[in-house]
Coordinates of C-alpha atoms and ligand atoms in Angstrom, one line a residue:
M25 CA -12.7 -28.3 102.2
K26 CA -14.1 -31.2 102.2
F27 CA -16.2 -31.9 99.5
N28 CA -18.6 -34.2 100.9
N29 CA -22.3 -36.0 99.8
A30 CA -24.1 -32.7 100.6
H31 CA -22.6 -30.6 99.0
M32 CA -22.4 -32.3 95.9
K33 CA -26.0 -33.0 96.1
F34 CA -26.5 -29.6 96.2
C35 CA -24.5 -28.8 93.1
G36 CA -26.3 -31.4 91.1
A37 CA -29.6 -29.4 91.8
C38 CA -28.5 -26.5 90.6
I39 CA -27.0 -27.7 87.4
L40 CA -30.1 -29.7 87.1
I41 CA -32.2 -25.8 87.8
S42 CA -30.9 -23.7 85.7
F43 CA -31.0 -26.2 83.2
A44 CA -35.4 -26.4 83.4
T45 CA -34.9 -22.9 83.5
T46 CA -33.2 -22.0 80.1
C47 CA -35.3 -24.6 78.1
L48 CA -38.1 -23.0 79.8
I49 CA -37.5 -20.0 78.6
S50 CA -36.2 -20.5 75.6
I51 CA -39.4 -23.2 74.6
L52 CA -41.9 -19.7 75.5
L53 CA -39.3 -16.6 73.1
T54 CA -39.9 -19.7 70.7
A55 CA -43.8 -19.9 71.5
S56 CA -44.6 -16.0 71.8
P57 CA -46.4 -14.7 68.8
E58 CA -44.6 -11.0 69.8
S59 CA -41.3 -12.9 69.3
C60 CA -42.0 -14.0 65.8
D61 CA -40.7 -12.7 62.7
C62 CA -43.7 -13.6 60.5
S63 CA -42.5 -12.3 57.5
S64 CA -41.0 -15.8 55.6
S65 CA -37.9 -14.2 54.0
P66 CA -35.1 -12.1 55.4
R67 CA -36.0 -8.4 54.1
T68 CA -34.7 -8.2 50.5
A69 CA -32.6 -4.2 49.3
Q70 CA -35.5 -3.6 47.3
Q71 CA -38.2 -3.7 51.1
I72 CA -35.9 -1.9 53.2
H73 CA -35.2 0.9 50.0
L74 CA -39.4 1.1 49.7
D75 CA -39.3 2.1 53.1
K76 CA -38.3 5.7 52.2
N77 CA -40.4 8.5 50.7
D78 CA -40.3 8.9 47.5
V79 CA -39.2 12.7 48.2
S80 CA -36.5 12.2 51.1
N81 CA -36.4 15.9 53.4
S82 CA -32.0 15.7 52.3
N83 CA -33.1 15.9 49.0
A84 CA -35.4 19.6 49.1
N85 CA -33.3 20.8 46.4
K86 CA -32.6 18.1 44.2
P87 CA -35.0 18.3 40.8
K88 CA -37.2 16.6 40.8
L89 CA -38.4 13.7 38.2
A90 CA -41.5 12.7 36.3
I91 CA -41.6 9.1 35.3
L92 CA -44.6 9.2 32.8
V93 CA -45.1 5.7 31.8
P94 CA -47.3 5.6 28.3
F95 CA -49.7 3.1 29.2
R96 CA -52.8 0.5 28.2
D97 CA -53.8 -2.3 28.9
R98 CA -50.6 -3.5 30.9
F99 CA -51.6 -3.7 34.4
D100 CA -49.2 -7.1 35.5
E101 CA -46.3 -5.1 34.0
L102 CA -47.4 -2.0 36.4
L103 CA -47.6 -4.5 39.8
Q104 CA -43.9 -5.3 39.0
F105 CA -42.9 -1.7 37.1
A106 CA -44.2 0.5 40.6
P107 CA -42.2 -1.0 43.4
H108 CA -39.1 -2.2 41.3
M109 CA -38.6 1.7 40.4
T110 CA -39.6 3.1 43.5
A111 CA -36.8 0.9 45.1
F112 CA -34.8 1.2 42.6
L113 CA -34.8 5.4 42.1
N114 CA -34.8 5.8 46.1
Q115 CA -31.6 3.9 46.7
Q116 CA -30.2 6.6 44.3
S117 CA -31.9 9.3 46.0
I118 CA -33.9 10.5 43.6
P119 CA -36.4 13.0 44.1
H120 CA -39.4 10.7 42.1
H121 CA -43.0 10.7 41.3
I122 CA -44.6 7.8 38.8
F123 CA -47.6 8.8 36.5
V124 CA -49.9 6.3 34.8
L125 CA -50.3 8.4 31.3
N126 CA -53.4 5.2 30.6
Q127 CA -55.1 6.3 27.7
V128 CA -59.0 5.1 28.1
D129 CA -60.2 6.8 24.8
R130 CA -61.2 4.0 21.5
Y131 CA -57.9 5.0 19.0
R132 CA -54.6 3.2 18.3
F133 CA -52.1 3.9 21.5
N134 CA -50.3 6.8 20.9
R135 CA -47.4 6.7 23.1
A136 CA -45.5 9.9 22.1
S137 CA -49.6 12.2 22.6
L138 CA -49.4 10.4 25.9
I139 CA -46.3 12.0 27.3
N140 CA -46.3 15.3 25.9
V141 CA -50.1 15.2 28.1
G142 CA -47.7 13.8 31.1
F143 CA -45.3 16.6 30.6
V144 CA -48.0 19.6 30.6
Y145 CA -48.9 17.7 33.6
T146 CA -46.1 18.0 35.4
K147 CA -44.2 20.3 34.5
N148 CA -45.0 23.1 37.3
D149 CA -43.3 21.0 39.7
H150 CA -40.9 18.7 38.0
D151 CA -37.7 19.7 36.7
Y152 CA -37.6 16.8 34.0
I153 CA -38.8 13.9 32.7
A154 CA -38.0 9.7 32.1
M155 CA -40.3 8.9 29.5
H156 CA -40.4 5.1 30.7
D157 CA -41.6 2.7 29.0
V158 CA -43.6 0.3 31.6
D159 CA -42.4 -3.0 30.7
L160 CA -38.3 -2.3 30.4
L161 CA -36.8 -2.9 34.4
P162 CA -33.4 -1.3 35.6
L163 CA -30.9 -4.1 36.5
N164 CA -28.0 -2.4 37.2
N165 CA -27.5 0.5 40.0
Q166 CA -25.0 2.4 38.0
L167 CA -27.5 3.3 35.8
H168 CA -28.1 6.5 36.4
Y169 CA -30.7 9.0 36.9
E170 CA -29.7 12.7 37.6
Y171 CA -30.7 15.6 35.8
P172 CA -29.9 15.4 32.6
K173 CA -28.6 18.8 32.6
D174 CA -26.4 18.9 29.2
G175 CA -29.3 16.9 27.3
P176 CA -31.0 13.8 26.5
F177 CA -30.1 11.1 28.3
H178 CA -30.7 7.8 27.1
V179 CA -30.6 4.7 30.0
A180 CA -31.6 2.5 28.0
A181 CA -28.9 2.2 24.5
P182 CA -28.7 0.3 22.4
D183 CA -25.7 -1.4 23.6
L184 CA -27.7 -2.0 26.8
H185 CA -31.5 -2.6 25.6
P186 CA -32.3 -6.2 24.9
K187 CA -33.4 -5.5 21.8
Y188 CA -32.6 -2.3 19.6
H189 CA -29.6 -1.7 18.7
Y190 CA -28.9 0.9 16.6
N191 CA -27.5 3.6 17.0
T192 CA -30.2 6.6 16.5
F193 CA -32.7 4.8 19.5
V194 CA -33.4 6.6 21.7
G195 CA -36.5 4.7 22.6
G196 CA -37.2 2.6 25.7
I197 CA -36.3 4.7 28.5
L198 CA -35.2 8.7 27.7
L199 CA -34.7 11.5 30.5
V200 CA -35.1 15.2 29.0
K201 CA -35.5 18.3 31.0
R202 CA -38.5 20.9 30.4
E203 CA -36.1 23.3 29.2
H204 CA -35.7 20.8 26.5
F205 CA -38.6 18.9 25.9
E206 CA -40.1 22.5 25.3
L207 CA -37.6 23.7 22.5
M208 CA -38.0 20.8 20.1
N209 CA -42.0 21.3 20.7
G210 CA -42.0 18.4 22.5
M211 CA -43.1 14.9 20.5
S212 CA -45.1 14.2 17.1
N213 CA -48.8 13.5 17.6
R214 CA -49.1 11.7 14.7
Y215 CA -47.8 8.2 15.5
W216 CA -51.0 6.1 16.6
G217 CA -49.7 2.6 16.7
W218 CA -46.4 0.6 17.7
G219 CA -43.2 2.2 16.2
L220 CA -41.5 5.1 14.9
E221 CA -41.6 8.0 18.0
D222 CA -39.2 7.8 18.9
D223 CA -37.3 8.0 16.0
E224 CA -38.9 10.4 15.4
F225 CA -38.2 12.7 18.4
Y226 CA -34.0 12.0 17.3
V227 CA -34.5 13.7 15.1
R228 CA -36.4 16.6 17.4
I229 CA -32.8 16.2 19.6
K230 CA -30.5 16.1 16.2
D231 CA -32.3 19.6 14.6
A232 CA -31.9 21.3 17.8
K233 CA -28.6 20.5 18.4
L234 CA -28.4 18.8 22.0
P235 CA -26.5 15.1 22.5
V236 CA -27.6 13.0 23.1
V237 CA -25.9 11.2 26.5
R238 CA -25.8 7.9 27.7
P239 CA -24.6 5.9 30.2
I240 CA -20.7 4.9 30.1
N241 CA -18.6 1.9 32.2
I242 CA -22.2 0.0 33.1
T243 CA -20.1 -3.6 33.6
T244 CA -23.7 -5.8 32.2
G245 CA -24.4 -5.8 28.7
I246 CA -27.8 -6.3 26.6
N247 CA -28.4 -9.5 28.2
N248 CA -28.6 -8.2 32.2
T249 CA -28.7 -4.3 32.4
F250 CA -32.6 -4.7 31.7
A251 CA -36.0 -7.0 32.4
H252 CA -37.9 -6.6 29.2
I253 CA -41.2 -7.8 30.5
H254 CA -42.6 -8.2 27.4
D255 CA -44.6 -11.9 26.4
R256 CA -44.2 -11.3 22.5
A257 CA -47.6 -13.3 22.2
H258 CA -49.8 -12.2 24.5
R259 CA -48.5 -8.2 24.5
K260 CA -48.8 -8.1 20.4
R261 CA -47.8 -5.1 18.7
D262 CA -49.6 -2.9 16.9
T263 CA -48.5 -2.6 13.8
A264 CA -50.9 -2.3 11.4
K265 CA -50.5 0.8 8.6
C266 CA -54.3 2.1 7.3
F267 CA -54.2 5.3 5.2
N268 CA -51.1 7.1 4.0
Q269 CA -50.2 6.7 7.7
R270 CA -46.6 4.7 6.2
E271 CA -45.4 8.2 4.0
V272 CA -46.1 10.7 6.6
T273 CA -44.9 8.9 9.2
R274 CA -41.3 8.0 7.4
K275 CA -41.1 11.7 7.6
R276 CA -39.8 14.5 10.3
D277 CA -42.9 16.2 12.4
R278 CA -42.2 20.1 12.1
E279 CA -45.8 20.8 12.7
T280 CA -47.1 19.0 15.9
G281 CA -46.3 18.7 19.4
L282 CA -47.1 20.6 22.4
S283 CA -48.4 23.3 20.7
S284 CA -51.0 21.3 18.9
L285 CA -52.2 18.7 22.0
N286 CA -55.6 18.0 22.0
Y287 CA -56.7 15.9 24.9
R288 CA -58.7 15.9 28.1
I289 CA -58.1 14.3 31.4
S290 CA -61.5 12.4 32.8
S291 CA -59.8 11.4 36.4
I292 CA -57.0 10.7 37.8
N293 CA -56.6 8.2 40.4
K294 CA -54.5 7.9 43.2
L295 CA -53.0 4.4 43.5
R296 CA -50.7 2.6 46.7
I297 CA -49.1 -0.6 46.5
D298 CA -47.9 -2.9 49.2
D299 CA -48.7 0.3 51.6
V300 CA -45.5 2.4 50.3
V301 CA -45.3 2.7 46.0
N302 CA -47.3 5.9 45.2
V303 CA -48.8 6.2 41.4
T304 CA -50.6 8.9 40.2
I305 CA -53.1 7.4 37.2
V306 CA -54.1 10.5 34.8
N307 CA -56.7 8.7 32.7
I308 CA -56.6 10.3 29.0
Q309 CA -58.5 10.9 26.1
L310 CA -56.7 11.5 23.4
I311 CA -58.6 13.5 20.9
C312 CA -58.1 12.4 17.0
N313 CA -58.6 15.1 13.9
H314 CA -59.8 12.2 11.5
Q315 CA -58.9 14.8 8.5
E316 CA -54.7 15.1 9.4
T317 CA -54.1 11.4 11.0
P318 CA -56.8 9.1 9.7
W319 CA -54.7 6.6 10.8
C320 CA -55.6 7.2 14.8
D321 CA -58.7 4.0 13.6
C322 CA -58.1 1.6 11.4
S323 CA -60.5 -0.9 12.2
N324 CA -62.1 0.0 8.5
E325 CA -60.0 1.2 6.3
K326 CA -58.1 -1.7 4.6
K327 CA -54.9 -2.6 6.2
L328 CA -52.3 -1.7 4.0
Ligands
UDP408 N1 -48.1 0.3 25.8 C1 -49.2 0.1 27.0 N2 -50.1 -0.5 25.8 C2 -49.7 -0.9 24.8 C3 -48.9 -0.6 24.0 C4 -48.2 0.1 24.7 O1 -48.8 0.4 27.9 O2 -51.1 -1.6 24.3 C5 -46.8 1.2 26.4 C6 -46.1 0.0 27.5 O3 -45.1 1.1 28.2 C7 -44.9 -0.6 26.6 C8 -44.4 0.6 25.8 O4 -45.5 1.5 25.5 O5 -43.8 -0.8 27.4 C9 -43.7 0.3 24.6 O6 -43.9 -0.6 23.3 P1 -43.9 -2.1 23.1 O7 -43.8 -2.8 24.9 O8 -45.0 -3.0 22.9 O9 -42.3 -1.8 22.4 P2 -41.3 -2.3 22.4 O10 -40.2 -1.6 22.9 O11 -41.3 -3.5 23.3 O12 -40.7 -2.8 20.9
MN409 MN1 -41.9 -3.9 25.2

């Protein structure tokens, strides 16, 4: 068939029309608000894991973990900690809930007593606890938070923790199953102010003839296994020693623990961060026996 002028014009018109239509469609797609991905950055693995529930159905028969976070005046850290831990534990399919143990009395900070209170508060619906500093974020997914059936599992092991490297160290992050924590009568209530309560707990573990189990085959080291979001200048450690604190807190405490806890829960708050992270805040008023532990308040005593 002869390709005449009329054919040429018809083809040209067709090409022009399809080009114009394509252009129009792409302009409409770019401009349309429905097609806009309004979050400016791509979704991260963390965001995707946050979308799962704390406890998904397939996890129904797994042991439940209570994350116990001793806490006072660390809100900035909590806003990083809670979303990070939720994503981290969802990725491992660990059914868990975060409990912030907020010390609201005016005594010195007592990390161990707060953990004891958190344990009593959560033990009926949880099988194990993580004593968890709010400023220590696990970065390596090889760190497992599974049920510690054989003995306390020290996640923040001395060869991984950025700051503490002695081999009896059990602070930072420690998982303990309910029966073991009860067997040891929990932690000592004598430690007001910073330090040594974790070392005393190590002796309880040994006296109970339990092993301290630690992570193995971790490919990261002291610099990149955890983020320690602790600004030393801004978050000062309360290292004061007053009355006979130094002498008493050097010794193993065979008297105090879960059996001698004295406190009131003044209120409970539910906190939701970024729509998907749920945290329970337990506001705790510890009660100090000034005869037994006068160092719960050093303000009127010359610091030794
Ligand atoms: N903490 C707190 N407020 C305080 C002191 C301590 O919330 O005023 C909690 C917090 O969870 C923190 C943990 O206790 O991570 C351990 O204290 P710190 O970080 O001072 O000890 P470190 O391990 O850094 O020596
Ligand atoms: Mn710290």
